[in-house]
mmCIF file of N, CA and C in Angstrom:
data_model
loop_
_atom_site.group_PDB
_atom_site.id
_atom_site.type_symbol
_atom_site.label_atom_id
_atom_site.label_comp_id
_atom_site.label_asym_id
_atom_site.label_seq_id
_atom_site.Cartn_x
_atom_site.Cartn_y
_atom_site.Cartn_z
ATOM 1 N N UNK A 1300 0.849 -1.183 0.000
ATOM 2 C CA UNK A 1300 0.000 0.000 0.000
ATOM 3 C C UNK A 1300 0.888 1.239 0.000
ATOM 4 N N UNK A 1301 0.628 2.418 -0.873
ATOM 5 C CA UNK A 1301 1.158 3.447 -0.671
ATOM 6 C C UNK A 1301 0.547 4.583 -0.377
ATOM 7 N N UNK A 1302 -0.023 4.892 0.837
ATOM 8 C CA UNK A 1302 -0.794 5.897 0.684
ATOM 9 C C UNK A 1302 -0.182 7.496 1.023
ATOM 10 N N UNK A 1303 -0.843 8.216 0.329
ATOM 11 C CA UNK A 1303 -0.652 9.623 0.469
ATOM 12 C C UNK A 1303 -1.717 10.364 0.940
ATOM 13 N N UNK A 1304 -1.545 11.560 1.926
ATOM 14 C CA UNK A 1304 -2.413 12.108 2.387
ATOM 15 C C UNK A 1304 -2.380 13.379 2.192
ATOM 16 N N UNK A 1305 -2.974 13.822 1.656
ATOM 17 C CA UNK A 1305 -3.207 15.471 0.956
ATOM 18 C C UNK A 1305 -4.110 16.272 1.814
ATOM 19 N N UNK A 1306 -3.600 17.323 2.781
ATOM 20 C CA UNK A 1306 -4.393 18.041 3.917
ATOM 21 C C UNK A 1306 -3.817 19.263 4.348
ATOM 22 N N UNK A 1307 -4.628 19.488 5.141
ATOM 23 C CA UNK A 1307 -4.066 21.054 5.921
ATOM 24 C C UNK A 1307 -3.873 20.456 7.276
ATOM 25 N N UNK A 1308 -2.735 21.267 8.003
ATOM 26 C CA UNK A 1308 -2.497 21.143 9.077
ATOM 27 C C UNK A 1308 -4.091 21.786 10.254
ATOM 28 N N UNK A 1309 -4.659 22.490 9.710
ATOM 29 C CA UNK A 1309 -5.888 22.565 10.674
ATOM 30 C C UNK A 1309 -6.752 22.325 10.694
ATOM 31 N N UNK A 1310 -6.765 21.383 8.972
ATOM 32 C CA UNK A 1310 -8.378 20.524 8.989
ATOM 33 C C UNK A 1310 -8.439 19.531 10.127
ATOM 34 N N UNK A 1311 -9.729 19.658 10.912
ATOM 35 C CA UNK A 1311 -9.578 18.087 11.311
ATOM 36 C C UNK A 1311 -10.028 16.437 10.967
ATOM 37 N N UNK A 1312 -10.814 16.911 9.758
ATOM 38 C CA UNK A 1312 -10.249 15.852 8.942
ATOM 39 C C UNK A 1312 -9.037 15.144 8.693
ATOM 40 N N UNK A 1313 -8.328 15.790 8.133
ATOM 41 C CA UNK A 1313 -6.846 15.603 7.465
ATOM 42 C C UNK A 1313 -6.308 14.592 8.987
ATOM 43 N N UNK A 1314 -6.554 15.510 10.210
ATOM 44 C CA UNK A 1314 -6.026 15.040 11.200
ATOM 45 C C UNK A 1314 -6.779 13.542 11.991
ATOM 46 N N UNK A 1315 -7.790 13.394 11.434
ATOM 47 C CA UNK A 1315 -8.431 12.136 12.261
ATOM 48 C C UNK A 1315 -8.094 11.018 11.090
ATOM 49 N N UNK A 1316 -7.663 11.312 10.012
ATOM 50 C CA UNK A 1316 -7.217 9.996 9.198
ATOM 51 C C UNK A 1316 -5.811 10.179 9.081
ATOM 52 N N UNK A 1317 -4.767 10.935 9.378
ATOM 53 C CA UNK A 1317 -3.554 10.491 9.516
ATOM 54 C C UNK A 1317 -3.640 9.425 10.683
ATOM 55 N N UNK A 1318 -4.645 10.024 12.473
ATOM 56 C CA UNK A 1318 -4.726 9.199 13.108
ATOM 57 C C UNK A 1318 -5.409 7.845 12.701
ATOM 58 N N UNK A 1319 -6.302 7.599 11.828
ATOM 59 C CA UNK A 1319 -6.888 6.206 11.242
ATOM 60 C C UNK A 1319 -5.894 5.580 11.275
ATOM 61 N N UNK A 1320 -4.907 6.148 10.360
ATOM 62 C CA UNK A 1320 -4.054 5.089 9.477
ATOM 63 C C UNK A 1320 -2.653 4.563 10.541
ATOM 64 N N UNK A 1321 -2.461 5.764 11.241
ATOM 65 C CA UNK A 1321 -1.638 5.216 12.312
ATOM 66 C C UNK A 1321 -1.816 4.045 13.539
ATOM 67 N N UNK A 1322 -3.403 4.456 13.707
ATOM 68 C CA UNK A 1322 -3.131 3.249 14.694
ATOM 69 C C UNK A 1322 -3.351 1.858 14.171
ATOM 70 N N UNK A 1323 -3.791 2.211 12.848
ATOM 71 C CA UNK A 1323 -3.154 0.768 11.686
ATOM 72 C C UNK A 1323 -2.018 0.138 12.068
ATOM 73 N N UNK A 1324 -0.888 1.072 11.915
ATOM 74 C CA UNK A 1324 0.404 1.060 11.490
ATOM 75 C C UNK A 1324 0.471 0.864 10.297
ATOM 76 N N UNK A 1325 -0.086 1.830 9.213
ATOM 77 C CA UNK A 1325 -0.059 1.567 8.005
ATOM 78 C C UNK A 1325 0.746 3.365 7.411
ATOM 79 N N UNK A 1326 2.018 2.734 6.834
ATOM 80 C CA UNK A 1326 2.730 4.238 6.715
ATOM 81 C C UNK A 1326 2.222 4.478 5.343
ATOM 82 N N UNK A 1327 2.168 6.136 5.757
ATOM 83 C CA UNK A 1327 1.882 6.911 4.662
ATOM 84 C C UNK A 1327 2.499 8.171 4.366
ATOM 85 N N UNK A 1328 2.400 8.891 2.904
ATOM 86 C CA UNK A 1328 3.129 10.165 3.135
ATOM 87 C C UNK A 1328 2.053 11.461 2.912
ATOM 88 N N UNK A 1329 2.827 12.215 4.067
ATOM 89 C CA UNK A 1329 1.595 13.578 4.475
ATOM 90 C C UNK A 1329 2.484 14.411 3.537
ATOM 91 N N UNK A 1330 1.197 15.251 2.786
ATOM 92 C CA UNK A 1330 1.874 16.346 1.977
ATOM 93 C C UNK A 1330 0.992 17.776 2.471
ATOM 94 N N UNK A 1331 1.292 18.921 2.896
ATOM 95 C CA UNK A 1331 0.652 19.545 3.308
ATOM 96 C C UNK A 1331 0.075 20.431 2.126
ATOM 97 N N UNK A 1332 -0.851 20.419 2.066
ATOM 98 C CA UNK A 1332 -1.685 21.211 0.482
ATOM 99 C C UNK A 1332 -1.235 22.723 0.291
ATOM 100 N N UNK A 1333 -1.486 23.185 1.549
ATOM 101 C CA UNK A 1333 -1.687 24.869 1.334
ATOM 102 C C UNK A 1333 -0.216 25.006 0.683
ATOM 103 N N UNK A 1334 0.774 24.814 1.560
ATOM 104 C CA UNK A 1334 2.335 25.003 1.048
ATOM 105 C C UNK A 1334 2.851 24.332 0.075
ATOM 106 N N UNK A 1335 2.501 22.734 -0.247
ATOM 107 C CA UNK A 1335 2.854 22.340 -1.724
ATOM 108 C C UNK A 1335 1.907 22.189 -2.713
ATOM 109 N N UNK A 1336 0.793 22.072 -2.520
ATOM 110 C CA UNK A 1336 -0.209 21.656 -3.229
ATOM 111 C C UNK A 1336 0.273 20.562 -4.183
ATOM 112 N N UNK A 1337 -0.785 20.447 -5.406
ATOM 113 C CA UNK A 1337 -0.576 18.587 -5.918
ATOM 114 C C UNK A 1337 -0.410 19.099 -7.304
ATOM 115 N N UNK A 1338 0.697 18.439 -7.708
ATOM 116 C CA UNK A 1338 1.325 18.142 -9.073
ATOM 117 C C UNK A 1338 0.085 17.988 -10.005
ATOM 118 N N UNK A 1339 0.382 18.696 -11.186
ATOM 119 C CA UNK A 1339 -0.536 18.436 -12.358
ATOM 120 C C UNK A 1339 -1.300 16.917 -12.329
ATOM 121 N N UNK A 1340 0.204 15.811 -12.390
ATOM 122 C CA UNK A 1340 -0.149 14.728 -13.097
ATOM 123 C C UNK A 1340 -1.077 14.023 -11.169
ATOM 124 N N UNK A 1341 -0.578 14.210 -10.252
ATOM 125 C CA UNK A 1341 -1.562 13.895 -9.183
ATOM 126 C C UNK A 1341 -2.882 14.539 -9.253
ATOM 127 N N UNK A 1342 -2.605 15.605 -9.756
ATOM 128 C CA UNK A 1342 -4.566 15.970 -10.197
ATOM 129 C C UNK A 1342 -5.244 15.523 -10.761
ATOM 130 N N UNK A 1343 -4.595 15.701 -12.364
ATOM 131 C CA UNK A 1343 -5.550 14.811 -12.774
ATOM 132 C C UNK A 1343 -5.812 13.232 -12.660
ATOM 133 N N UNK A 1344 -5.058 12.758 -12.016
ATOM 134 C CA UNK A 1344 -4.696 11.294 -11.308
ATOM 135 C C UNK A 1344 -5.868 11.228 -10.350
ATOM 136 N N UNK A 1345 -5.982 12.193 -9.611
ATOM 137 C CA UNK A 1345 -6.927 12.340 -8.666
ATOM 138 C C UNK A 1345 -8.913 12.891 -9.694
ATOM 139 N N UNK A 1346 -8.505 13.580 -10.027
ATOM 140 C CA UNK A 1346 -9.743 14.337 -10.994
ATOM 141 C C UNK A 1346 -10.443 13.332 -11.285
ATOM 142 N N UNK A 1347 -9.451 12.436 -12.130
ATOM 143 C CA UNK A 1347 -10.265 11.246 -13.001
ATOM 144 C C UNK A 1347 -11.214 10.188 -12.209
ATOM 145 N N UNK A 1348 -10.357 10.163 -11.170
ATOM 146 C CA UNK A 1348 -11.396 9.072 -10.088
ATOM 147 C C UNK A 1348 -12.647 9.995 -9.538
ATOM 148 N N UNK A 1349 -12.702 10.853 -8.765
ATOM 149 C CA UNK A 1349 -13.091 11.778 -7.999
ATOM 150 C C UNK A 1349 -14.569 13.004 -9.378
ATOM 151 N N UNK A 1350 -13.944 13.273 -9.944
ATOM 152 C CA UNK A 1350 -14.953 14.522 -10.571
ATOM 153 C C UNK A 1350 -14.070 15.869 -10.006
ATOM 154 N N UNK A 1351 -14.081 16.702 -10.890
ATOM 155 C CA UNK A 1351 -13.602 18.233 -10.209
ATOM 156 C C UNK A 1351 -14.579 18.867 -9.518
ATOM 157 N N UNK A 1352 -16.156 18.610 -8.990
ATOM 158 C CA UNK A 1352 -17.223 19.306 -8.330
ATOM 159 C C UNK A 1352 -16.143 18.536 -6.672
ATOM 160 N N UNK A 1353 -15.821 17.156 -6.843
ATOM 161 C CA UNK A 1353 -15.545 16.867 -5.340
ATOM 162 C C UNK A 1353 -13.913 17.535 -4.606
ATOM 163 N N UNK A 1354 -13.260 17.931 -5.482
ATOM 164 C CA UNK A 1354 -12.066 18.427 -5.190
ATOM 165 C C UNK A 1354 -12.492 19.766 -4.471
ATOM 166 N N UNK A 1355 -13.280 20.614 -4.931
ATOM 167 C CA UNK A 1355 -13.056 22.234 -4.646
ATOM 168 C C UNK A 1355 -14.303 22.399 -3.305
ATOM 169 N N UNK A 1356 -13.579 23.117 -2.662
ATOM 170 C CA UNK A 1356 -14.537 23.473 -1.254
ATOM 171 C C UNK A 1356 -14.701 24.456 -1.289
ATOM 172 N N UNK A 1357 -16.365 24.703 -1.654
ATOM 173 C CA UNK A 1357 -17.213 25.854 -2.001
ATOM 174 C C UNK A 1357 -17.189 26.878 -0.735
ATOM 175 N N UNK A 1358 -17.017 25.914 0.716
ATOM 176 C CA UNK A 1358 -17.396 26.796 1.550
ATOM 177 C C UNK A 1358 -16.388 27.846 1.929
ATOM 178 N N UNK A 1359 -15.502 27.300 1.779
ATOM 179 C CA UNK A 1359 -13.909 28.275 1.910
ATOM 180 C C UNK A 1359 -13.748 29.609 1.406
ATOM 181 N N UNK A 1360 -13.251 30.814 2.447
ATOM 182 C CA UNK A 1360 -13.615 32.069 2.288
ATOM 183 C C UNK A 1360 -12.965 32.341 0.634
ATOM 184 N N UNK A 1361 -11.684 31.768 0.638
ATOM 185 C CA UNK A 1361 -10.940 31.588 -1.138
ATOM 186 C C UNK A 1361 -12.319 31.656 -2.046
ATOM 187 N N UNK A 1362 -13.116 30.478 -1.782
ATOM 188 C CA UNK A 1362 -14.026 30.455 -3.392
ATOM 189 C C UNK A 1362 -14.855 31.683 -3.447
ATOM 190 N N UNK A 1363 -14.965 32.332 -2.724
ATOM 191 C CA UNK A 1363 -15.935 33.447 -3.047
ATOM 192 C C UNK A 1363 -14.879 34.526 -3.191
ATOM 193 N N UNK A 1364 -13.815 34.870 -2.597
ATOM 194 C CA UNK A 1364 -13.053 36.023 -3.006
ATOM 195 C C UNK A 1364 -12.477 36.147 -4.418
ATOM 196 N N UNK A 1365 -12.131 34.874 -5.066
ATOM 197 C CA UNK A 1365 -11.953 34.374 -6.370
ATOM 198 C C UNK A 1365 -12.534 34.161 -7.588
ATOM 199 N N UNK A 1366 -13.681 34.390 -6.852
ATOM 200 C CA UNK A 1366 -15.334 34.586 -7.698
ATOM 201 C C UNK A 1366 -15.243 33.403 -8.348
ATOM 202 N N UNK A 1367 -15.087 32.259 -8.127
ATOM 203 C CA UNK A 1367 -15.175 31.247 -8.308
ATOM 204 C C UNK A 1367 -16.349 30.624 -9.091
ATOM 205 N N UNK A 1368 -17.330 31.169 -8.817
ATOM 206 C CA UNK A 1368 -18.831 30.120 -9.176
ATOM 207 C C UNK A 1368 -18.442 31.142 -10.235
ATOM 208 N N UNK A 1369 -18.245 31.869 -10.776
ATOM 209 C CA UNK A 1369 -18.539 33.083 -12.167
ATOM 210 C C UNK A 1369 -17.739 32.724 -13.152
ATOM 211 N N UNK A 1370 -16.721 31.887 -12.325
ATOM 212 C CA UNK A 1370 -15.811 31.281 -14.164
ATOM 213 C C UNK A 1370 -15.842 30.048 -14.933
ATOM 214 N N UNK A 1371 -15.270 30.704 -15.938
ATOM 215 C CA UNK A 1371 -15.366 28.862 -16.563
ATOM 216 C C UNK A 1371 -14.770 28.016 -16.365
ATOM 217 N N UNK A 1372 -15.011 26.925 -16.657
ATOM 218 C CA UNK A 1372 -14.395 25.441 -16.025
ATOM 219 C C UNK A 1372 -13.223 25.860 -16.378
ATOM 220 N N UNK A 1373 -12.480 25.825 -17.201
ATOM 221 C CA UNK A 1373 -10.673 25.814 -17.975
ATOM 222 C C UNK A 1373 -10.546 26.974 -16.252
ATOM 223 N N UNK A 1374 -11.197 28.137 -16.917
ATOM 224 C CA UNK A 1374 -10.692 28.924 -15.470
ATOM 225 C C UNK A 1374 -10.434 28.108 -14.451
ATOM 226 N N UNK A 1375 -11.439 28.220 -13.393
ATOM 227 C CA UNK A 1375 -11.780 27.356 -12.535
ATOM 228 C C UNK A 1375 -10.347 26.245 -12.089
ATOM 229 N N UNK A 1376 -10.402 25.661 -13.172
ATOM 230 C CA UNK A 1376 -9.232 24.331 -12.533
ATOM 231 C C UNK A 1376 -7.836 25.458 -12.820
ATOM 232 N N UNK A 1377 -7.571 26.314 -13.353
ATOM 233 C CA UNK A 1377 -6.751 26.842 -13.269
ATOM 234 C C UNK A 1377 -6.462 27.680 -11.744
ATOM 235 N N UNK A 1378 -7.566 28.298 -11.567
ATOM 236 C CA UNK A 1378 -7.249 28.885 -10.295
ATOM 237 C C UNK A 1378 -7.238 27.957 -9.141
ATOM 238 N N UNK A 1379 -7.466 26.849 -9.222
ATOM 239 C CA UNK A 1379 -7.974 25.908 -8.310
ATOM 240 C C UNK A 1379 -6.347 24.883 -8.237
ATOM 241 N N UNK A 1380 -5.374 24.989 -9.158
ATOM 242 C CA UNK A 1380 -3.961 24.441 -9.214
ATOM 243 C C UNK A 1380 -3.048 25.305 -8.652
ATOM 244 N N UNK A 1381 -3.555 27.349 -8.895
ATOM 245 C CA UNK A 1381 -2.626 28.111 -8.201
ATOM 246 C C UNK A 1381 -3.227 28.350 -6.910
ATOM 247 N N UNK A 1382 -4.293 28.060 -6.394
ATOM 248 C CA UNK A 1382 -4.381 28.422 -4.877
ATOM 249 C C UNK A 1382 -4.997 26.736 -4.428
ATOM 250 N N UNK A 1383 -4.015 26.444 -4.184
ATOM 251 C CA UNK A 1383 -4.194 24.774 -3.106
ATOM 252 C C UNK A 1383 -5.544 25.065 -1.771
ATOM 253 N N UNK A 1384 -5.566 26.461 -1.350
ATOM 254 C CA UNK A 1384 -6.544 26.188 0.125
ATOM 255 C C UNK A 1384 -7.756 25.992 -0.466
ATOM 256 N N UNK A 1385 -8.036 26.032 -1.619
ATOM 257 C CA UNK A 1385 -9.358 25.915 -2.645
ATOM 258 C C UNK A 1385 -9.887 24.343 -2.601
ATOM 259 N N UNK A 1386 -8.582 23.264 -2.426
ATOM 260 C CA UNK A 1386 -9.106 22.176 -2.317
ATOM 261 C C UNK A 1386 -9.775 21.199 -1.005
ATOM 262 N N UNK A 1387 -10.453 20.633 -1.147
ATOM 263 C CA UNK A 1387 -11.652 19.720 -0.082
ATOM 264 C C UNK A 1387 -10.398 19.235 0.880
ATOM 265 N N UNK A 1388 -10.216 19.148 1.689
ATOM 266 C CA UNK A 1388 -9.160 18.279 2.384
ATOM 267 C C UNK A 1388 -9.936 17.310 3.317
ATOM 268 N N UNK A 1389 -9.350 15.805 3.385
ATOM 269 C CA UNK A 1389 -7.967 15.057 3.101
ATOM 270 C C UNK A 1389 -8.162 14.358 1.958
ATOM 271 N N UNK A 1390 -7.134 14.881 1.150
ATOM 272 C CA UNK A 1390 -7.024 14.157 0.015
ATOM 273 C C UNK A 1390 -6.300 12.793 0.013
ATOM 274 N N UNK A 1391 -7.030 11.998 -0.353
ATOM 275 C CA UNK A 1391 -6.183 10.595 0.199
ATOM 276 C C UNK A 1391 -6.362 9.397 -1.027
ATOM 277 N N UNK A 1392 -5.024 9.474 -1.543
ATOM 278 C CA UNK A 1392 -4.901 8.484 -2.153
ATOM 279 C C UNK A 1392 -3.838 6.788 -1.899
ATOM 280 N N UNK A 1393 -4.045 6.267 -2.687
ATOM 281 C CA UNK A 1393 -4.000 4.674 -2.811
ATOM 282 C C UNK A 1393 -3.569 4.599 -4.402
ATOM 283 N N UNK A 1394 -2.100 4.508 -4.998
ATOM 284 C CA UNK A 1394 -2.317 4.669 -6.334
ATOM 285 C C UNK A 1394 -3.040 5.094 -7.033
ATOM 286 N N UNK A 1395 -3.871 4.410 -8.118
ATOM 287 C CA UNK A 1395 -4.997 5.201 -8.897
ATOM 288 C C UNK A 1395 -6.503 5.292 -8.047
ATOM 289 N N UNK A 1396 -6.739 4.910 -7.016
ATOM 290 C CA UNK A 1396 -7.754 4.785 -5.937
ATOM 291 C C UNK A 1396 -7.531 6.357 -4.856
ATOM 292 N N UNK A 1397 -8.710 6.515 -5.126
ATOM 293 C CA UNK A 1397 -8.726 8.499 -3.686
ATOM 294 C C UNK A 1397 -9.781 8.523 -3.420
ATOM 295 N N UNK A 1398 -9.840 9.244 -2.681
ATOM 296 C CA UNK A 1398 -11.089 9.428 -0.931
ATOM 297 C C UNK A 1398 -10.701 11.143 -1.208
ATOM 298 N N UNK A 1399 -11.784 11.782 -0.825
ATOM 299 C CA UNK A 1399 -11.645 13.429 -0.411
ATOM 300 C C UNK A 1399 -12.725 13.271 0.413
ATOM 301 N N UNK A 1400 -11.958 13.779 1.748
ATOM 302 C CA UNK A 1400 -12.833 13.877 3.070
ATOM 303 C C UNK A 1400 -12.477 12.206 3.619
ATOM 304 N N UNK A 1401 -13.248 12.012 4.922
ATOM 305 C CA UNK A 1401 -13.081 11.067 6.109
ATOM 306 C C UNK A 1401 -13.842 9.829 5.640
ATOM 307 N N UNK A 1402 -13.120 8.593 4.910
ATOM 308 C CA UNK A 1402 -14.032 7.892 4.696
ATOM 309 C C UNK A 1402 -13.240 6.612 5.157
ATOM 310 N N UNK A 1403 -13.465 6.445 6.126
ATOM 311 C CA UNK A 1403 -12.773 4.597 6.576
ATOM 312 C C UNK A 1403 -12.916 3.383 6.203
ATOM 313 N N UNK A 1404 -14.314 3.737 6.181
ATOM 314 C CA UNK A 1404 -14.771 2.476 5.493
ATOM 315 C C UNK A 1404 -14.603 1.664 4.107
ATOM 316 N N UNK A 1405 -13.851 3.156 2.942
ATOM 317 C CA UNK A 1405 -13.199 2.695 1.946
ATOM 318 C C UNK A 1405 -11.900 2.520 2.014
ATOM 319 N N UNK A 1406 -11.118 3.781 3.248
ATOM 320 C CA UNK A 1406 -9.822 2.630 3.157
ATOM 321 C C UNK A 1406 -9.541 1.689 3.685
ATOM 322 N N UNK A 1407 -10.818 1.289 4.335
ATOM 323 C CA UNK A 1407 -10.378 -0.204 4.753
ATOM 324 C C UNK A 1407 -9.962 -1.597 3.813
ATOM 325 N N UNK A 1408 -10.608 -1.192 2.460
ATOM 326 C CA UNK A 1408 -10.915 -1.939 1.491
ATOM 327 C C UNK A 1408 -9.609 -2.111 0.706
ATOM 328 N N UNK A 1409 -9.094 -1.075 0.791
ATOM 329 C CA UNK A 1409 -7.536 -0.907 0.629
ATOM 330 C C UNK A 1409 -6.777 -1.721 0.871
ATOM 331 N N UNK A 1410 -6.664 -2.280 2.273
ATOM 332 C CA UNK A 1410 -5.425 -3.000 2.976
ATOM 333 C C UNK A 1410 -5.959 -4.031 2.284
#
């Protein structure tokens, strides 16, 4: 298993499935979004499973200062690659397999 975990240090999401996976003992690598955010080819790696409606978190003060709902899609994923706090956190992948948000019950399916 290789998992990666795509989050913010103050979601607590992000933070109750690093704890999932730990008291697994199942290692994984934490990438913190806001400061690196995710490589083209992990996006659309991620996109393809997922949909781009589940990546972007509408509620986040970003999507409205960005005017977000007013652009077009091409826009949209563009601004949504230069500002990382735009995305849903925990992004959690499994090779070509991802979760956005707290879902255990699918990575259980994983191991």
């Amino acid at each position: 298993m290789n998992i990666q975990i795509f989050g913010s240090s103050k979601c607590f999401d992000t933070k109750k499935a690093q704890r999932w996976f730990k008291e697994r003992r199942v290692k994984f690598q934490y990438v913190d979004l806001p400061s690196k955010g995710l490589s083209p080819r992990e996006y659309q790696s991620v996109k393809q499973k997922l949909g781009f409606e589940a990546l972007v978190n509408t509620k986040c003060r970003a999507y409205e200062d960005l005017y977000m709902a007013y652009l077009t899609p091409a826009a949209q994923e563009e601004k949504l690659l230069e500002n990382p706090v735009l995305f849903q956190t925990p992004i959690v992948r499994n090779g070509k397999e991802a979760t956005v948000g707290y879902h255990p019950e699918i990575w259980e399916t994983w191991e």
